[in-house]
mmCIF file of C-alpha atoms in Angstrom:
data_model
loop_
_atom_site.group_PDB
_atom_site.id
_atom_site.type_symbol
_atom_site.label_atom_id
_atom_site.label_comp_id
_atom_site.label_asym_id
_atom_site.label_seq_id
_atom_site.Cartn_x
_atom_site.Cartn_y
_atom_site.Cartn_z
ATOM 1 C CA MET A 283 -64.300 60.386 18.602
ATOM 2 C CA ARG A 284 -62.892 63.398 20.490
ATOM 3 C CA ILE A 285 -59.442 62.399 21.741
ATOM 4 C CA ALA A 286 -56.992 64.250 23.976
ATOM 5 C CA ILE A 287 -53.375 63.345 23.251
ATOM 6 C CA LEU A 288 -51.221 63.943 26.328
ATOM 7 C CA GLY A 289 -47.457 64.194 25.885
ATOM 8 C CA ALA A 290 -47.785 65.050 22.200
ATOM 9 C CA THR A 291 -44.072 65.774 21.721
ATOM 10 C CA SER A 292 -43.191 62.101 22.177
ATOM 11 C CA MET A 293 -42.144 60.208 19.063
ATOM 12 C CA LEU A 294 -44.941 57.672 19.435
ATOM 13 C CA ALA A 295 -47.570 60.374 19.906
ATOM 14 C CA ALA A 296 -46.379 62.446 16.949
ATOM 15 C CA ASP A 297 -46.240 59.373 14.703
ATOM 16 C CA PHE A 298 -49.735 58.290 15.725
ATOM 17 C CA VAL A 299 -51.228 61.755 15.230
ATOM 18 C CA ALA A 300 -49.581 62.278 11.843
ATOM 19 C CA PHE A 301 -50.577 58.823 10.603
ATOM 20 C CA SER A 302 -54.173 59.373 11.776
ATOM 21 C CA LEU A 303 -54.323 62.696 9.922
ATOM 22 C CA GLU A 304 -52.873 61.201 6.732
ATOM 23 C CA GLN A 305 -55.272 58.251 6.858
ATOM 24 C CA GLN A 306 -58.225 60.493 7.743
ATOM 25 C CA ALA A 307 -59.022 58.382 10.790
ATOM 26 C CA PRO A 308 -62.388 59.155 12.426
ATOM 27 C CA TYR A 309 -60.778 61.095 15.288
ATOM 28 C CA SER A 310 -60.953 64.701 16.394
ATOM 29 C CA LEU A 311 -57.515 65.118 17.965
ATOM 30 C CA THR A 312 -56.402 67.815 20.377
ATOM 31 C CA LEU A 313 -52.776 67.794 21.463
ATOM 32 C CA PHE A 314 -51.429 68.649 24.902
ATOM 33 C CA ALA A 315 -47.748 69.109 25.629
ATOM 34 C CA ARG A 316 -45.335 70.915 27.929
ATOM 35 C CA ASP A 317 -44.119 72.694 24.776
ATOM 36 C CA PRO A 318 -47.096 73.103 22.418
ATOM 37 C CA GLU A 319 -44.965 74.688 19.678
ATOM 38 C CA ALA A 320 -42.555 71.739 19.701
ATOM 39 C CA ALA A 321 -45.492 69.331 19.418
ATOM 40 C CA ARG A 322 -46.960 71.296 16.525
ATOM 41 C CA GLY A 323 -43.586 71.300 14.810
ATOM 42 C CA ALA A 324 -43.214 67.535 15.234
ATOM 43 C CA ILE A 325 -46.559 66.953 13.530
ATOM 44 C CA ALA A 326 -45.764 69.440 10.759
ATOM 45 C CA ARG A 327 -42.506 67.637 9.908
ATOM 46 C CA ARG A 328 -44.366 64.360 9.599
ATOM 47 C CA ILE A 329 -47.324 65.423 7.482
ATOM 48 C CA ALA A 330 -45.535 67.875 5.172
ATOM 49 C CA PRO A 331 -44.272 65.153 2.751
ATOM 50 C CA ALA A 332 -47.753 63.643 2.466
ATOM 51 C CA LEU A 333 -49.160 67.088 1.609
ATOM 52 C CA GLY A 334 -46.350 67.772 -0.848
ATOM 53 C CA VAL A 335 -45.327 70.979 0.936
ATOM 54 C CA SER A 336 -42.328 72.095 2.974
ATOM 55 C CA ALA A 337 -44.460 73.620 5.722
ATOM 56 C CA PRO A 338 -48.142 72.689 6.099
ATOM 57 C CA PRO A 339 -50.629 75.489 6.850
ATOM 58 C CA ILE A 340 -51.836 75.941 10.413
ATOM 59 C CA SER A 341 -55.288 74.764 9.329
ATOM 60 C CA ALA A 342 -53.809 71.326 8.558
ATOM 61 C CA LEU A 343 -52.533 70.908 12.125
ATOM 62 C CA PRO A 344 -54.586 69.909 15.154
ATOM 63 C CA ASP A 345 -55.024 72.310 18.054
ATOM 64 C CA CYS A 346 -52.161 72.096 20.549
ATOM 65 C CA GLN A 347 -52.406 73.384 24.124
ATOM 66 C CA PRO A 348 -50.400 73.325 27.385
ATOM 67 C CA LEU A 349 -50.394 69.916 29.027
ATOM 68 C CA ASP A 350 -52.436 70.789 32.101
ATOM 69 C CA ALA A 351 -55.273 72.287 30.005
ATOM 70 C CA PHE A 352 -56.668 68.868 29.044
ATOM 71 C CA ALA A 353 -58.855 68.697 32.152
ATOM 72 C CA ASP A 354 -61.006 71.560 30.848
ATOM 73 C CA GLY A 355 -62.137 69.622 27.779
ATOM 74 C CA ASP A 356 -64.893 67.118 27.073
ATOM 75 C CA TRP A 357 -63.298 63.956 25.705
ATOM 76 C CA ASP A 358 -64.473 60.580 24.493
ATOM 77 C CA ALA A 359 -60.964 59.245 25.067
ATOM 78 C CA ILE A 360 -57.624 60.304 26.542
ATOM 79 C CA VAL A 361 -54.338 58.799 25.375
ATOM 80 C CA ASN A 362 -51.444 59.320 27.786
ATOM 81 C CA PHE A 363 -48.009 59.363 26.114
ATOM 82 C CA VAL A 364 -46.333 61.312 28.934
ATOM 83 C CA GLY A 365 -42.930 59.809 29.696
ATOM 84 C CA VAL A 366 -39.587 59.118 28.048
ATOM 85 C CA GLY A 367 -38.667 56.849 25.168
ATOM 86 C CA ASP A 368 -34.913 56.913 25.641
ATOM 87 C CA PRO A 369 -33.685 54.394 28.255
ATOM 88 C CA ALA A 370 -30.556 56.408 28.993
ATOM 89 C CA ARG A 371 -32.661 59.503 29.708
ATOM 90 C CA ALA A 372 -34.993 57.460 31.910
ATOM 91 C CA VAL A 373 -32.024 56.372 34.009
ATOM 92 C CA ALA A 374 -30.749 59.949 34.171
ATOM 93 C CA MET A 375 -34.130 61.166 35.445
ATOM 94 C CA GLY A 376 -33.880 58.795 38.400
ATOM 95 C CA ALA A 377 -36.807 59.042 40.817
ATOM 96 C CA ASP A 378 -38.373 61.873 38.778
ATOM 97 C CA ILE A 379 -39.770 59.301 36.364
ATOM 98 C CA LEU A 380 -41.812 57.838 39.219
ATOM 99 C CA ARG A 381 -43.191 61.245 40.203
ATOM 100 C CA ILE A 382 -43.984 62.431 36.666
ATOM 101 C CA THR A 383 -45.695 59.191 35.609
ATOM 102 C CA ARG A 384 -47.845 59.154 38.750
ATOM 103 C CA LEU A 385 -48.659 62.871 38.534
ATOM 104 C CA TRP A 386 -50.202 62.768 35.073
ATOM 105 C CA ASP A 387 -51.803 59.372 35.532
ATOM 106 C CA ASP A 388 -53.496 60.630 38.704
ATOM 107 C CA ARG A 389 -54.738 63.691 36.841
ATOM 108 C CA VAL A 390 -56.314 61.570 34.125
ATOM 109 C CA LEU A 391 -57.924 59.288 36.697
ATOM 110 C CA ALA A 392 -59.327 62.347 38.508
ATOM 111 C CA TYR A 393 -60.810 63.449 35.163
ATOM 112 C CA LEU A 394 -62.420 60.021 34.741
ATOM 113 C CA ASP A 395 -64.064 60.435 38.143
ATOM 114 C CA THR A 396 -66.131 63.245 36.649
ATOM 115 C CA ARG A 397 -66.608 61.592 33.238
ATOM 116 C CA PRO A 398 -66.725 57.828 33.841
ATOM 117 C CA THR A 399 -67.639 56.987 30.230
ATOM 118 C CA CYS A 400 -64.384 58.487 28.895
ATOM 119 C CA ARG A 401 -61.923 55.885 27.631
ATOM 120 C CA TYR A 402 -58.303 55.937 28.747
ATOM 121 C CA VAL A 403 -55.349 54.458 26.874
ATOM 122 C CA PHE A 404 -52.065 54.509 28.783
ATOM 123 C CA LEU A 405 -48.730 53.910 27.066
ATOM 124 C CA SER A 406 -47.015 51.334 29.238
ATOM 125 C CA SER A 407 -43.874 49.339 28.504
ATOM 126 C CA GLY A 408 -42.438 45.858 28.568
ATOM 127 C CA ALA A 409 -40.241 47.322 31.320
ATOM 128 C CA ALA A 410 -43.259 46.903 33.617
ATOM 129 C CA PHE A 411 -42.171 43.265 33.953
ATOM 130 C CA GLY A 412 -38.892 44.325 35.572
ATOM 131 C CA ALA A 413 -36.029 41.861 35.285
ATOM 132 C CA THR A 414 -37.032 39.424 32.559
ATOM 133 C CA GLY A 415 -35.871 35.829 32.374
ATOM 134 C CA PRO A 416 -34.330 34.004 29.422
ATOM 135 C CA GLU A 417 -37.694 33.185 27.815
ATOM 136 C CA PRO A 418 -40.013 35.528 25.876
ATOM 137 C CA LEU A 419 -42.776 37.106 27.944
ATOM 138 C CA GLY A 420 -46.262 35.658 27.909
ATOM 139 C CA PRO A 421 -49.670 35.649 29.608
ATOM 140 C CA ASP A 422 -48.289 33.878 32.691
ATOM 141 C CA THR A 423 -45.122 35.958 33.134
ATOM 142 C CA SER A 424 -44.780 37.645 36.534
ATOM 143 C CA ALA A 425 -43.099 40.993 37.165
ATOM 144 C CA ARG A 426 -39.777 40.817 39.014
ATOM 145 C CA PHE A 427 -38.116 43.687 40.880
ATOM 146 C CA ALA A 428 -35.231 43.393 43.334
ATOM 147 C CA ILE A 429 -37.130 45.077 46.158
ATOM 148 C CA ASN A 430 -34.185 44.885 48.563
ATOM 149 C CA ASP A 431 -31.704 46.280 46.068
ATOM 150 C CA LEU A 432 -33.562 48.665 43.784
ATOM 151 C CA GLN A 433 -31.334 50.291 41.195
ATOM 152 C CA THR A 434 -32.079 53.573 39.414
ATOM 153 C CA ARG A 435 -32.613 51.769 36.118
ATOM 154 C CA ALA A 436 -35.606 49.923 37.651
ATOM 155 C CA TYR A 437 -37.587 53.100 38.339
ATOM 156 C CA TYR A 438 -38.997 53.397 34.813
ATOM 157 C CA GLY A 439 -40.418 49.874 34.900
ATOM 158 C CA ILE A 440 -41.745 50.364 38.422
ATOM 159 C CA SER A 441 -43.556 53.531 37.333
ATOM 160 C CA LYS A 442 -45.348 51.562 34.603
ATOM 161 C CA PHE A 443 -46.043 48.581 36.873
ATOM 162 C CA TYR A 444 -47.583 50.853 39.512
ATOM 163 C CA ALA A 445 -49.751 52.656 36.969
ATOM 164 C CA GLU A 446 -51.022 49.344 35.583
ATOM 165 C CA ALA A 447 -51.858 48.121 39.093
ATOM 166 C CA VAL A 448 -53.852 51.282 39.787
ATOM 167 C CA HIS A 449 -55.684 50.909 36.476
ATOM 168 C CA ARG A 450 -56.696 47.316 37.178
ATOM 169 C CA SER A 451 -58.180 48.476 40.478
ATOM 170 C CA GLN A 452 -60.531 50.808 38.567
ATOM 171 C CA THR A 453 -63.122 48.095 38.019
ATOM 172 C CA GLY A 454 -65.633 48.916 35.312
ATOM 173 C CA ARG A 455 -63.594 51.754 33.852
ATOM 174 C CA SER A 456 -62.574 51.629 30.193
ATOM 175 C CA ILE A 457 -58.792 51.617 30.609
ATOM 176 C CA VAL A 458 -56.287 49.875 28.345
ATOM 177 C CA ASP A 459 -52.536 49.809 28.943
ATOM 178 C CA ILE A 460 -50.463 49.213 25.800
ATOM 179 C CA ARG A 461 -47.091 47.680 26.624
ATOM 180 C CA ILE A 462 -44.553 48.793 24.025
ATOM 181 C CA PHE A 463 -41.482 46.589 23.718
ATOM 182 C CA ASN A 464 -39.666 47.806 20.595
ATOM 183 C CA TYR A 465 -40.760 50.525 18.200
ATOM 184 C CA ILE A 466 -38.980 52.078 15.228
ATOM 185 C CA SER A 467 -39.828 55.365 13.547
ATOM 186 C CA GLU A 468 -38.485 57.115 10.476
ATOM 187 C CA PHE A 469 -38.172 60.162 12.748
ATOM 188 C CA ALA A 470 -36.093 58.364 15.372
ATOM 189 C CA ASP A 471 -33.297 60.303 17.072
ATOM 190 C CA LEU A 472 -30.297 58.138 16.255
ATOM 191 C CA ASN A 473 -28.474 59.568 19.270
ATOM 192 C CA HIS A 474 -30.729 57.574 21.577
ATOM 193 C CA ARG A 475 -28.902 54.511 22.806
ATOM 194 C CA PHE A 476 -30.697 51.631 21.131
ATOM 195 C CA LEU A 477 -28.884 48.968 19.129
ATOM 196 C CA ILE A 478 -31.034 49.581 16.054
ATOM 197 C CA ASN A 479 -30.167 53.292 16.142
ATOM 198 C CA GLU A 480 -26.482 52.424 16.365
ATOM 199 C CA MET A 481 -26.821 50.169 13.326
ATOM 200 C CA ILE A 482 -28.619 52.754 11.204
ATOM 201 C CA ALA A 483 -26.142 55.471 12.227
ATOM 202 C CA ALA A 484 -23.207 53.205 11.326
ATOM 203 C CA VAL A 485 -24.653 52.659 7.832
ATOM 204 C CA ARG A 486 -25.366 56.364 7.411
ATOM 205 C CA ASP A 487 -21.867 57.368 8.533
ATOM 206 C CA GLY A 488 -20.082 54.582 6.662
ATOM 207 C CA ARG A 489 -18.338 53.238 9.740
ATOM 208 C CA SER A 490 -17.897 49.804 11.282
ATOM 209 C CA LEU A 491 -19.993 48.730 14.257
ATOM 210 C CA SER A 492 -18.661 46.643 17.132
ATOM 211 C CA VAL A 493 -21.150 44.361 18.878
ATOM 212 C CA ASP A 494 -20.894 41.769 21.610
ATOM 213 C CA PRO A 495 -21.351 38.075 20.719
ATOM 214 C CA ASN A 496 -24.482 37.576 22.813
ATOM 215 C CA ASP A 497 -27.557 37.101 20.664
ATOM 216 C CA MET A 498 -30.934 38.544 21.622
ATOM 217 C CA TRP A 499 -34.445 38.727 20.199
ATOM 218 C CA ARG A 500 -36.560 41.815 19.591
ATOM 219 C CA ASP A 501 -39.956 42.510 18.020
ATOM 220 C CA TYR A 502 -40.113 45.823 16.150
ATOM 221 C CA LEU A 503 -43.422 47.575 15.676
ATOM 222 C CA GLY A 504 -43.854 50.213 12.967
ATOM 223 C CA THR A 505 -46.233 53.168 12.855
ATOM 224 C CA GLU A 506 -48.945 51.449 10.799
ATOM 225 C CA ASP A 507 -49.260 48.499 13.163
ATOM 226 C CA PHE A 508 -48.994 50.733 16.227
ATOM 227 C CA ALA A 509 -51.848 52.875 14.897
ATOM 228 C CA ALA A 510 -53.878 49.711 14.250
ATOM 229 C CA LEU A 511 -53.302 48.535 17.819
ATOM 230 C CA MET A 512 -54.215 51.962 19.162
ATOM 231 C CA GLY A 513 -57.398 51.951 17.105
ATOM 232 C CA ALA A 514 -58.347 48.526 18.427
ATOM 233 C CA CYS A 515 -57.861 49.738 22.004
ATOM 234 C CA LEU A 516 -59.867 52.921 21.422
ATOM 235 C CA ASP A 517 -62.691 50.786 20.002
ATOM 236 C CA ALA A 518 -62.582 48.236 22.835
ATOM 237 C CA PRO A 519 -65.937 47.391 24.444
ATOM 238 C CA SER A 520 -67.109 49.776 27.142
ATOM 239 C CA GLY A 521 -65.729 48.696 30.507
ATOM 240 C CA TYR A 522 -62.806 46.782 29.002
ATOM 241 C CA ASN A 523 -60.006 47.109 31.550
ATOM 242 C CA ALA A 524 -56.762 45.270 30.773
ATOM 243 C CA ALA A 525 -53.190 45.515 29.530
ATOM 244 C CA VAL A 526 -52.256 44.360 26.044
ATOM 245 C CA ASP A 527 -48.791 43.642 24.713
ATOM 246 C CA ALA A 528 -47.695 45.172 21.405
ATOM 247 C CA TYR A 529 -46.290 42.784 18.798
ATOM 248 C CA SER A 530 -45.583 42.510 15.088
ATOM 249 C CA ARG A 531 -46.084 39.457 12.875
ATOM 250 C CA SER A 532 -42.664 38.063 13.858
ATOM 251 C CA PRO A 533 -39.625 38.954 16.004
ATOM 252 C CA ILE A 534 -36.006 39.071 14.874
ATOM 253 C CA SER A 535 -32.688 38.165 16.505
ATOM 254 C CA LYS A 536 -29.677 40.461 16.761
ATOM 255 C CA MET A 537 -27.633 38.226 14.483
ATOM 256 C CA GLN A 538 -30.469 38.207 11.943
ATOM 257 C CA MET A 539 -30.595 42.002 12.143
ATOM 258 C CA LEU A 540 -26.870 42.308 11.524
ATOM 259 C CA ALA A 541 -27.082 39.970 8.525
ATOM 260 C CA LEU A 542 -30.078 41.863 7.183
ATOM 261 C CA PHE A 543 -28.287 45.214 7.469
ATOM 262 C CA ARG A 544 -25.152 43.767 5.904
ATOM 263 C CA ASP A 545 -27.072 42.398 2.927
ATOM 264 C CA GLU A 546 -29.533 45.280 2.469
ATOM 265 C CA PHE A 547 -27.513 48.331 3.495
ATOM 266 C CA GLY A 548 -23.858 47.294 3.455
ATOM 267 C CA LEU A 549 -23.356 47.425 7.221
ATOM 268 C CA VAL A 550 -19.821 46.543 8.269
ATOM 269 C CA PHE A 551 -19.605 45.062 11.760
ATOM 270 C CA GLU A 552 -17.360 43.043 13.995
ATOM 271 C CA VAL A 553 -18.419 40.802 16.838
ATOM 272 C CA SER A 554 -16.097 41.618 19.692
ATOM 273 C CA GLY A 555 -17.397 43.819 22.461
ATOM 274 C CA GLY A 556 -19.594 46.759 23.252
ATOM 275 C CA GLY A 557 -23.277 46.522 24.030
ATOM 276 C CA ILE A 558 -26.045 48.887 25.079
ATOM 277 C CA ASN A 559 -27.762 47.927 28.321
ATOM 278 C CA ALA A 560 -29.111 51.154 29.805
ATOM 279 C CA THR A 561 -32.035 49.364 31.442
ATOM 280 C CA GLY A 562 -30.469 45.952 31.951
ATOM 281 C CA VAL A 563 -29.786 42.910 29.816
ATOM 282 C CA LYS A 564 -32.900 41.533 28.081
ATOM 283 C CA SER A 565 -32.128 38.550 25.885
ATOM 284 C CA ASN A 566 -35.752 37.997 24.792
ATOM 285 C CA TYR A 567 -37.458 41.352 25.051
ATOM 286 C CA PHE A 568 -40.727 40.619 23.280
ATOM 287 C CA SER A 569 -44.063 39.061 24.121
ATOM 288 C CA ARG A 570 -46.022 36.057 22.953
ATOM 289 C CA ASN A 571 -49.153 37.341 24.659
ATOM 290 C CA ARG A 572 -51.766 37.748 21.929
ATOM 291 C CA SER A 573 -54.629 39.110 24.037
ATOM 292 C CA ALA A 574 -54.930 42.081 21.642
ATOM 293 C CA GLU A 575 -56.364 39.654 19.075
ATOM 294 C CA ALA A 576 -59.598 39.715 21.066
ATOM 295 C CA LEU A 577 -59.866 43.425 20.241
ATOM 296 C CA GLY A 578 -59.388 42.753 16.527
ATOM 297 C CA TYR A 579 -55.694 43.632 16.281
ATOM 298 C CA ARG A 580 -53.893 41.895 13.410
ATOM 299 C CA PRO A 581 -50.388 43.217 12.657
ATOM 300 C CA ARG A 582 -49.549 43.519 8.967
ATOM 301 C CA SER A 583 -45.739 43.511 9.118
ATOM 302 C CA GLY A 584 -42.975 41.489 10.744
ATOM 303 C CA SER A 585 -39.873 42.974 12.342
ATOM 304 C CA SER A 586 -37.674 42.314 9.304
ATOM 305 C CA ASP A 587 -39.904 44.138 6.818
ATOM 306 C CA THR A 588 -40.478 47.016 9.232
ATOM 307 C CA LEU A 589 -36.749 47.472 9.834
ATOM 308 C CA LYS A 590 -36.026 47.482 6.110
ATOM 309 C CA SER A 591 -38.747 49.964 5.161
ATOM 310 C CA VAL A 592 -38.093 52.392 8.012
ATOM 311 C CA THR A 593 -34.319 52.283 7.569
ATOM 312 C CA ARG A 594 -34.689 53.136 3.888
ATOM 313 C CA LEU A 595 -36.794 56.171 4.817
ATOM 314 C CA ILE A 596 -34.251 57.339 7.390
ATOM 315 C CA LEU A 597 -31.320 56.933 5.019
ATOM 316 C CA SER A 598 -33.139 58.714 2.195
ATOM 317 C CA ARG A 599 -33.371 61.961 4.167
#
């Protein structure tokens, strides 16, 4: 399968590409990025340990080209990772996130007009639901946006919601939107403002972490399960047009995470204040929608095991 990877510098894209190369997945991958050298470097850092070298040869890396060159190729599938993974950066971008998401989505859709059999996988987000309620998300959950009082932090979710709506209107096209809720990578930038990053950084630096007393639930996906979900979407029946929610075998609460990090990694914490809410408070930011099962997706790991294994890799570097 000839696959164009758009936005190849993103953490998710680089993890997927490196894992696919290491597992010798049946893909011919070509990468497209605003900074092709940065994308190539991200892949090299990931596959070097598996090859037992400090710097893999160029022949071991997939071709990487400028982002707008993808339209000149002949692809069986396009995977669109263009966007931001850091909620604080998404807020800082403001309305630009709306423009950028629409720009590259429109370009892919224009490509599909000329090659209607090409599959399209779009990386969406749980943020597409907008302001979530107190319960976990599910098949009957509706999106909620304060249309009369839109705040900058809502723009990221709106950009994903709009893209999904446009995709559903493309009846008969093979388009799958993967909604990512929580993902953890051994190559995560711990400066990004996620609670899990704060916890890992606190362990690494040997300092105490202050957290607020409000519990919350998250569902952390690792690279192996993400690659399995991606593979299921790429292999979906021709004409399959839907969104699927990403999930692991089991979610985990904040208090369970803190206890796990205390017991496994010696985290010292105090429950007093603080909190990271760059895109709004989400007490149950995970989904119980299992529609991906119909595509053959079966996650292998739960959040707890994924957090432990990835944290050990991060701390070992």
